[in-house]
PDB file of C-alpha atoms in Angstrom:
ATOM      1  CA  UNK B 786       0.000   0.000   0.000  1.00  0.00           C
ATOM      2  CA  UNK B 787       1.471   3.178  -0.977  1.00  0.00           C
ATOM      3  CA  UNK B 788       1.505   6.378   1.621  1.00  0.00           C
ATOM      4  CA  UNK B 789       1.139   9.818   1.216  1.00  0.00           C
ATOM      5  CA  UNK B 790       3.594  12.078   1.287  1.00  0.00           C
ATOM      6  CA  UNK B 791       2.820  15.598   2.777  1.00  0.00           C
ATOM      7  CA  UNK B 792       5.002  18.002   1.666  1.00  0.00           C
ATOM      8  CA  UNK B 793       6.997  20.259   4.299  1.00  0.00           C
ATOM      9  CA  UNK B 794       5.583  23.999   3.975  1.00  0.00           C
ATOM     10  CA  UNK B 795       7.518  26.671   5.286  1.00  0.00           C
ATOM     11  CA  UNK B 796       6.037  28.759   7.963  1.00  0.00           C
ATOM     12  CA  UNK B 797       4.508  32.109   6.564  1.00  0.00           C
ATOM     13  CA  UNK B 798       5.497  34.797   9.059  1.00  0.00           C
ATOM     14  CA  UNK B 799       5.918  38.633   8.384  1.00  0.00           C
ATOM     15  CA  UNK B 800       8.750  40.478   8.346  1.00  0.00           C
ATOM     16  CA  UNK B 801       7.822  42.117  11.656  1.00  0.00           C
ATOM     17  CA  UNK B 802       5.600  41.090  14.305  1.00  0.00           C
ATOM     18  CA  UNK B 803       1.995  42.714  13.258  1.00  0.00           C
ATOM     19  CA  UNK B 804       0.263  45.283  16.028  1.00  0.00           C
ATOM     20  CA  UNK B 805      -2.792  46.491  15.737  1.00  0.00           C
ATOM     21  CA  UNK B 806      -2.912  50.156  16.053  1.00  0.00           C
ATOM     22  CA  UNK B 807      -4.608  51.259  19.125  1.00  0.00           C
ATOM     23  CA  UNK B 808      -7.414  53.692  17.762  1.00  0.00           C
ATOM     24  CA  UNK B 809      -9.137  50.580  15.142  1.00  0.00           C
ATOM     25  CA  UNK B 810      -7.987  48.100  12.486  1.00  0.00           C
ATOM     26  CA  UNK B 811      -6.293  49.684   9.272  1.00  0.00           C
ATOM     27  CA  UNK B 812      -8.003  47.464   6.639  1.00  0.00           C
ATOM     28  CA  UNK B 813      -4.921  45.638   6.111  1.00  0.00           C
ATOM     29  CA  UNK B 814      -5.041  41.913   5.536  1.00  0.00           C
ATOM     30  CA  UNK B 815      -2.423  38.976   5.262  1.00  0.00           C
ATOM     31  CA  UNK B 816      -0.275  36.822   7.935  1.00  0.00           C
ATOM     32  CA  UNK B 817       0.543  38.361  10.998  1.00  0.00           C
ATOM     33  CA  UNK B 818       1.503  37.808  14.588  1.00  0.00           C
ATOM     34  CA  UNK B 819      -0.638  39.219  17.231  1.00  0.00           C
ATOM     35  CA  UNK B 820       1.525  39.135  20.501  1.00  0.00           C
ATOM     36  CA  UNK B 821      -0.067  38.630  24.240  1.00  0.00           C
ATOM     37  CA  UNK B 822      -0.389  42.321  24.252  1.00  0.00           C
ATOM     38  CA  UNK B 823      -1.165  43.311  21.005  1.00  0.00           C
ATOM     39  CA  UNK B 824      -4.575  45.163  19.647  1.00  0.00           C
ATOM     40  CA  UNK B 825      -6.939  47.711  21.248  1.00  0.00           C
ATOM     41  CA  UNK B 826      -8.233  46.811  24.942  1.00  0.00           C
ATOM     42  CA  UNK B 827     -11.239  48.591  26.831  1.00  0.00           C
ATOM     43  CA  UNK B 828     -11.781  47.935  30.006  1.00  0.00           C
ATOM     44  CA  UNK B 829     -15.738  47.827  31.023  1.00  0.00           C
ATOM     45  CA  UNK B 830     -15.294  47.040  34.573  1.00  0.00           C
ATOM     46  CA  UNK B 831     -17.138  43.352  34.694  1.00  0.00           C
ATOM     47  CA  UNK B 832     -15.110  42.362  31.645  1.00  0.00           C
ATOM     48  CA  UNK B 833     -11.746  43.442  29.833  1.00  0.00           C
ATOM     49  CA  UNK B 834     -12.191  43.219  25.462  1.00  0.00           C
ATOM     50  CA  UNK B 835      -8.782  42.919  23.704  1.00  0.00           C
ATOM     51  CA  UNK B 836      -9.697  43.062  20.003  1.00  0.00           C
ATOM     52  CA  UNK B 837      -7.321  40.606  18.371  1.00  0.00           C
ATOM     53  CA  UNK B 838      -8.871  40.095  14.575  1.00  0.00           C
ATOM     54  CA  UNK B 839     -11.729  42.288  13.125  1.00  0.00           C
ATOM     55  CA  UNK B 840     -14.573  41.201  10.954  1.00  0.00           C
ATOM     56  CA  UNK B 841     -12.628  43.173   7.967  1.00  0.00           C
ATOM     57  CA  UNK B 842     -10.066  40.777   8.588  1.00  0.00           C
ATOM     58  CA  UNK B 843     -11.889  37.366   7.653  1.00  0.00           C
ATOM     59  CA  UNK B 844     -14.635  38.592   5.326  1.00  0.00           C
ATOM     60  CA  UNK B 845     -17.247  39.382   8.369  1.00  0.00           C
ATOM     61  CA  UNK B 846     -16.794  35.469   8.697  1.00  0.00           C
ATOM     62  CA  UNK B 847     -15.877  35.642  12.639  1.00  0.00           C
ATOM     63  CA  UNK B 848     -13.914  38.235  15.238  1.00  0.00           C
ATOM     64  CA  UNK B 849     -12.046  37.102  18.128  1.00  0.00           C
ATOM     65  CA  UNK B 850     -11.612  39.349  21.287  1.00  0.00           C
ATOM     66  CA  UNK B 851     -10.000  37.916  24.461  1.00  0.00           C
ATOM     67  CA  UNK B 852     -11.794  38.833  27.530  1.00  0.00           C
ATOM     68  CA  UNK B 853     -10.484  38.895  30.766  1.00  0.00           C
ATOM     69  CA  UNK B 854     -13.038  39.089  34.189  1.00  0.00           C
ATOM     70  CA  UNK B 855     -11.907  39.689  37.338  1.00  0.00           C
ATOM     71  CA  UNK B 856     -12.363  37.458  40.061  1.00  0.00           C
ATOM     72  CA  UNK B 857     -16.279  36.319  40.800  1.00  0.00           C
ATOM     73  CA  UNK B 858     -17.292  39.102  38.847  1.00  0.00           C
ATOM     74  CA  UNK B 859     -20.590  38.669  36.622  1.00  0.00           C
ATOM     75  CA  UNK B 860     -19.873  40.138  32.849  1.00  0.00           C
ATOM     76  CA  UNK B 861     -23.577  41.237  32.138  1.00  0.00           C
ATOM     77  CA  UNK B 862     -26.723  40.664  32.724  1.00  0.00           C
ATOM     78  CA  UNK B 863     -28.700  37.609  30.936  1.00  0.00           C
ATOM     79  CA  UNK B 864     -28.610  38.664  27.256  1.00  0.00           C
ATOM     80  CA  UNK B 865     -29.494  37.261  23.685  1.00  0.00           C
ATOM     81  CA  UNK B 866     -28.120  37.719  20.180  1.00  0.00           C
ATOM     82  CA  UNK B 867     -30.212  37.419  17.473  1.00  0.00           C
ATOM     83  CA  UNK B 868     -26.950  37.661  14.901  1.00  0.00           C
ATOM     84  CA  UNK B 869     -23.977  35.370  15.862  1.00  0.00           C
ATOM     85  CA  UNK B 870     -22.868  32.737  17.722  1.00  0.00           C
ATOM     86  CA  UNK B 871     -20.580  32.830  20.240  1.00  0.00           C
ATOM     87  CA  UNK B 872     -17.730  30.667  21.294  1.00  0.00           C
ATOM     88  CA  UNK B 873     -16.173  30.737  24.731  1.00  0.00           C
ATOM     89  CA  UNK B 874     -12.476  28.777  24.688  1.00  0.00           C
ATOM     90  CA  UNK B 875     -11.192  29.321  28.639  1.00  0.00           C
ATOM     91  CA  UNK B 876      -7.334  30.246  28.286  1.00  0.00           C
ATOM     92  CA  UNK B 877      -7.135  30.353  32.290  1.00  0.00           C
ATOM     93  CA  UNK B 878      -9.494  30.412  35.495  1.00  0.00           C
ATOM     94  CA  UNK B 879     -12.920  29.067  35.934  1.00  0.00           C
ATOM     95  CA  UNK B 880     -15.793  30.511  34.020  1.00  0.00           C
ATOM     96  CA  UNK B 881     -19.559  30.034  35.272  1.00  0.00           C
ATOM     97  CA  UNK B 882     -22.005  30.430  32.421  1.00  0.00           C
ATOM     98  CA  UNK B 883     -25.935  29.723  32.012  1.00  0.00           C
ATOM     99  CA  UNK B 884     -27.132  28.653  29.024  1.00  0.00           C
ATOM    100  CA  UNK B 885     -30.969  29.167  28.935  1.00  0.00           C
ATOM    101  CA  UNK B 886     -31.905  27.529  31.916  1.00  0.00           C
ATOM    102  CA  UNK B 887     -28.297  25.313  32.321  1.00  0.00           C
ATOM    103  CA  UNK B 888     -25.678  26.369  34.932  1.00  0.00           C
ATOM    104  CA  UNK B 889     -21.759  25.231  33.897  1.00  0.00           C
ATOM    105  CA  UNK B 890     -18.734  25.609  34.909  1.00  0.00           C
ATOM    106  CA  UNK B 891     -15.893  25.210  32.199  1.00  0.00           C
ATOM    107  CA  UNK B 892     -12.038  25.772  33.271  1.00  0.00           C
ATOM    108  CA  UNK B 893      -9.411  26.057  31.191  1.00  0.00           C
ATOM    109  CA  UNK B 894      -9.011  24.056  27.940  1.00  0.00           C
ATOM    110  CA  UNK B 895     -12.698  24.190  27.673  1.00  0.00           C
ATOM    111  CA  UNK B 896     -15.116  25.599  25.120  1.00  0.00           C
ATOM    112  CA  UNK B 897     -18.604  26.588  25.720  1.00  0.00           C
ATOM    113  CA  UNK B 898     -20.727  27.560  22.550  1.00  0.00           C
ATOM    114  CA  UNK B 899     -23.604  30.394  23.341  1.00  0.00           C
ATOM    115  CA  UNK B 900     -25.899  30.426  20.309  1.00  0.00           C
ATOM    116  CA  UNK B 901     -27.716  32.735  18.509  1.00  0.00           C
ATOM    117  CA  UNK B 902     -31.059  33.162  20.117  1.00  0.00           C
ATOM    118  CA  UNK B 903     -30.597  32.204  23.267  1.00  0.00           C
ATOM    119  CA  UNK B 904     -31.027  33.818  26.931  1.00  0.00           C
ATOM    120  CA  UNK B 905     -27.040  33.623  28.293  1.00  0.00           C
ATOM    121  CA  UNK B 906     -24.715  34.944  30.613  1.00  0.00           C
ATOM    122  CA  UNK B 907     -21.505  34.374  32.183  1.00  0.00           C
ATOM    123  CA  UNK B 908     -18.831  35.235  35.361  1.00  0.00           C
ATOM    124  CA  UNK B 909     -15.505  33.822  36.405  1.00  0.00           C
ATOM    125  CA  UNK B 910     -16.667  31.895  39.174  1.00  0.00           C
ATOM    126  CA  UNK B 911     -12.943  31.728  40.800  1.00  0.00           C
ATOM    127  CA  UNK B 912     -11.389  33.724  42.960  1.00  0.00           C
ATOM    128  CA  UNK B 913      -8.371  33.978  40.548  1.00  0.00           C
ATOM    129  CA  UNK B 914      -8.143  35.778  37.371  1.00  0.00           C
ATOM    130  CA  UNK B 915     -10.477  33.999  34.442  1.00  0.00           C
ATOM    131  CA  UNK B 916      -9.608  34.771  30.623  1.00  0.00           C
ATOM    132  CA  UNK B 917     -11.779  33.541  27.605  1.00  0.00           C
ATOM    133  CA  UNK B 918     -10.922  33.888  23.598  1.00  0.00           C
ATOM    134  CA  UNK B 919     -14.316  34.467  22.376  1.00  0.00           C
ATOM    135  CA  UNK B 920     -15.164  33.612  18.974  1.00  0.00           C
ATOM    136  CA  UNK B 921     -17.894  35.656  17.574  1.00  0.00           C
ATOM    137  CA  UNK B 922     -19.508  34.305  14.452  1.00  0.00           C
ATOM    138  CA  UNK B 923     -20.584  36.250  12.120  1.00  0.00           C
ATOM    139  CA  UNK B 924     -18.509  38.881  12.908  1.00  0.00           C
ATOM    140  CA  UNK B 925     -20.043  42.718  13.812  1.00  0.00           C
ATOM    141  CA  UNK B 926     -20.619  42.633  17.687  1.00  0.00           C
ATOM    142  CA  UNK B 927     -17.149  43.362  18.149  1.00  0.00           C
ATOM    143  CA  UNK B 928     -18.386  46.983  17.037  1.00  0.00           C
ATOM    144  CA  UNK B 929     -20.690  46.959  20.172  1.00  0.00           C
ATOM    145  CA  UNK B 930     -17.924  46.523  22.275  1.00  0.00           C
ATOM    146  CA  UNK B 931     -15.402  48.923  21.502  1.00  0.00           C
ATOM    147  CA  UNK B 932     -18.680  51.981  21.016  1.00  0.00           C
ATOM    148  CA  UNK B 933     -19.523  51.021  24.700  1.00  0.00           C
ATOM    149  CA  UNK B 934     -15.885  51.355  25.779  1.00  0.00           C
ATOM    150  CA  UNK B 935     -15.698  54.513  23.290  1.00  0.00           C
ATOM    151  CA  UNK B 936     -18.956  55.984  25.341  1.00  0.00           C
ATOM    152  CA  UNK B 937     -17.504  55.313  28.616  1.00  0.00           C
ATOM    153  CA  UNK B 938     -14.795  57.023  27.884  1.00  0.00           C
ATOM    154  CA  UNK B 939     -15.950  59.897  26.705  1.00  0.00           C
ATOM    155  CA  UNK B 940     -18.365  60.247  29.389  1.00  0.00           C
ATOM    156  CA  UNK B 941     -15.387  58.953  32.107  1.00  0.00           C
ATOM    157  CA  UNK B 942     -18.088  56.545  33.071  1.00  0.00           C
ATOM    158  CA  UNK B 943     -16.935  53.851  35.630  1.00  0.00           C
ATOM    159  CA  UNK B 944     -19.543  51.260  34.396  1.00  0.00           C
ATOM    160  CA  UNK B 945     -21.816  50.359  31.443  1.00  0.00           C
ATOM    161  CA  UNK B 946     -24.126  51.005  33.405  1.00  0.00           C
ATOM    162  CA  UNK B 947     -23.561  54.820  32.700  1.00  0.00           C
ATOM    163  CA  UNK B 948     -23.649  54.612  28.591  1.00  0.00           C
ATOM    164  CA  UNK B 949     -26.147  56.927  27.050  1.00  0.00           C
ATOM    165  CA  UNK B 950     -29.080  54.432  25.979  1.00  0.00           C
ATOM    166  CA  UNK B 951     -27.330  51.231  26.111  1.00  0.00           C
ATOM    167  CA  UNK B 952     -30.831  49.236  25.560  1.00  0.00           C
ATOM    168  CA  UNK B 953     -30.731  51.397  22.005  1.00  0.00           C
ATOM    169  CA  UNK B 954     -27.082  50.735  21.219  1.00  0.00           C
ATOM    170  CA  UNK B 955     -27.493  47.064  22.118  1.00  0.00           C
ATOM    171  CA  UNK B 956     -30.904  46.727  20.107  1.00  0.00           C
ATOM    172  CA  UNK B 957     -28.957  47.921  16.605  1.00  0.00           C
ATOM    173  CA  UNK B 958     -27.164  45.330  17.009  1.00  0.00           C
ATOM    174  CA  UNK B 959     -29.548  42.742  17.559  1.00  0.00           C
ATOM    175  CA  UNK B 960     -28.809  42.363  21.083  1.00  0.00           C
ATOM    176  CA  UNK B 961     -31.217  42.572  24.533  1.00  0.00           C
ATOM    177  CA  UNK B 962     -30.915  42.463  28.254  1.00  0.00           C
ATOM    178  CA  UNK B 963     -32.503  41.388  31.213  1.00  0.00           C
ATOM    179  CA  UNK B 964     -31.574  43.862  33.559  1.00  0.00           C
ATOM    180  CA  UNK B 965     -33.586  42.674  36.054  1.00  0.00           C
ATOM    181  CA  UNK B 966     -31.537  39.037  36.007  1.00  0.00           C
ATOM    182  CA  UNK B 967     -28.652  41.280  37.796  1.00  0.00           C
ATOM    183  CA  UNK B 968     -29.167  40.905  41.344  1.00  0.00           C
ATOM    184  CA  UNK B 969     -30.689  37.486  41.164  1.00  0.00           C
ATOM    185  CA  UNK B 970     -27.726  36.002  39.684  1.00  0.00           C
ATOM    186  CA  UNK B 971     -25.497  38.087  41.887  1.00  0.00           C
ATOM    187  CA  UNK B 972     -26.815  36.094  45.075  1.00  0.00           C
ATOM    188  CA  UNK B 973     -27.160  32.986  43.288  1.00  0.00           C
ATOM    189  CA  UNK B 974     -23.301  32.913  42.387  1.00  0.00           C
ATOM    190  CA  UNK B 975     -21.785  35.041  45.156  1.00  0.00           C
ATOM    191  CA  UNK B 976     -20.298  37.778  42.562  1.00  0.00           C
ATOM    192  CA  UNK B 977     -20.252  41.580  41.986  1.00  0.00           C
ATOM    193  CA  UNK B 978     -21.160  43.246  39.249  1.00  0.00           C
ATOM    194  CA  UNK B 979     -19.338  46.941  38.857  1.00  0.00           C
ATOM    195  CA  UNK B 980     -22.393  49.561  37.868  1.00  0.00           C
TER     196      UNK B 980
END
């Protein structure tokens, strides 16, 4: 029986390591290298977004932001998509998520997938730093995140809580809270959430 050969490729890397600039993404396209501290980061208080490939970059195919949340600290309230998927994929710490009406509990090496259309939230559920790559698919809500964390900052708001109409911002993108799900889940889980 014959085998296969697979022919050795050599790696592609750039010349230079690629950074994203820190204001937005400059349209260009190709291989890169995006270090542990490369791209734009906001901080929103209940989670951290470090933008790490745009929707410009794959076609509006997917985005991928890293998020880190501080120790037993809820991220939002429960919430639903109607656009894109999300997948969780825990780099480090223990995440608590529920899923319509399931409770888990990844930790790292894990991935959690949040569809579209469903009622979702989730917290780091340690008392140790928790970071997530998040995988949206199709990409676009990665635009939500960084006008919230423009909005705070131009207001010097210490919370999302203090974004102009943040029910309208969410809505055009085709996303919804229930603010009311705060303090239940709060005392359910033993977190904070920073508003």
């Amino acid at each position: 029986m014959a085998t296969m050969q697979i022919p050795q490729l050599d790696p592609i890397r750039p010349a230079r390591p690629f950074q994203l600039p820190s204001s937005r993404f400059d349209g260009s396209t190709g291989p890169r290298i995006i270090g542990p501290r490369d791209g734009k980061f906001v901080d929103l208080q209940s989670v951290g977004v470090r933008f790490m490939i745009w929707g410009a970059e794959t076609g509006q195919t997917f985005s991928l932001v890293e998020h880190p949340i501080p120790p037993r600290t809820l991220v939002s309230p429960l919430h639903l998509h109607q656009r894109e998927d999300e997948y969780s994929y825990v780099l480090e710490g223990r995440m608590g998520a529920q899923l319509g009406d399931d409770v888990v509990y990844p930790e790292a090496g894990d991935l959690v997938f949040k569809p579209r259309n469903q009622w979702h939230t989730f917290w780091n559920a340690g008392d140790t730093p928790c970071r997530l790559l998040e995988i949206i698919s199709p990409a676009g809500f990665e635009h939500f995140f960084n006008e919230v964390g423009e909005q705070m900052a131009a207001a010097k708001a210490v919370s999302m809580a203090a974004v102009p109409d943040l029910a309208g911002l969410g809505a055009r993108y085709g996303h919804y809270f229930q603010p009311e799900s705060i303090a239940r889940l709060c005392r359910q889980h033993g977190l904070v959430y920073p508003a």
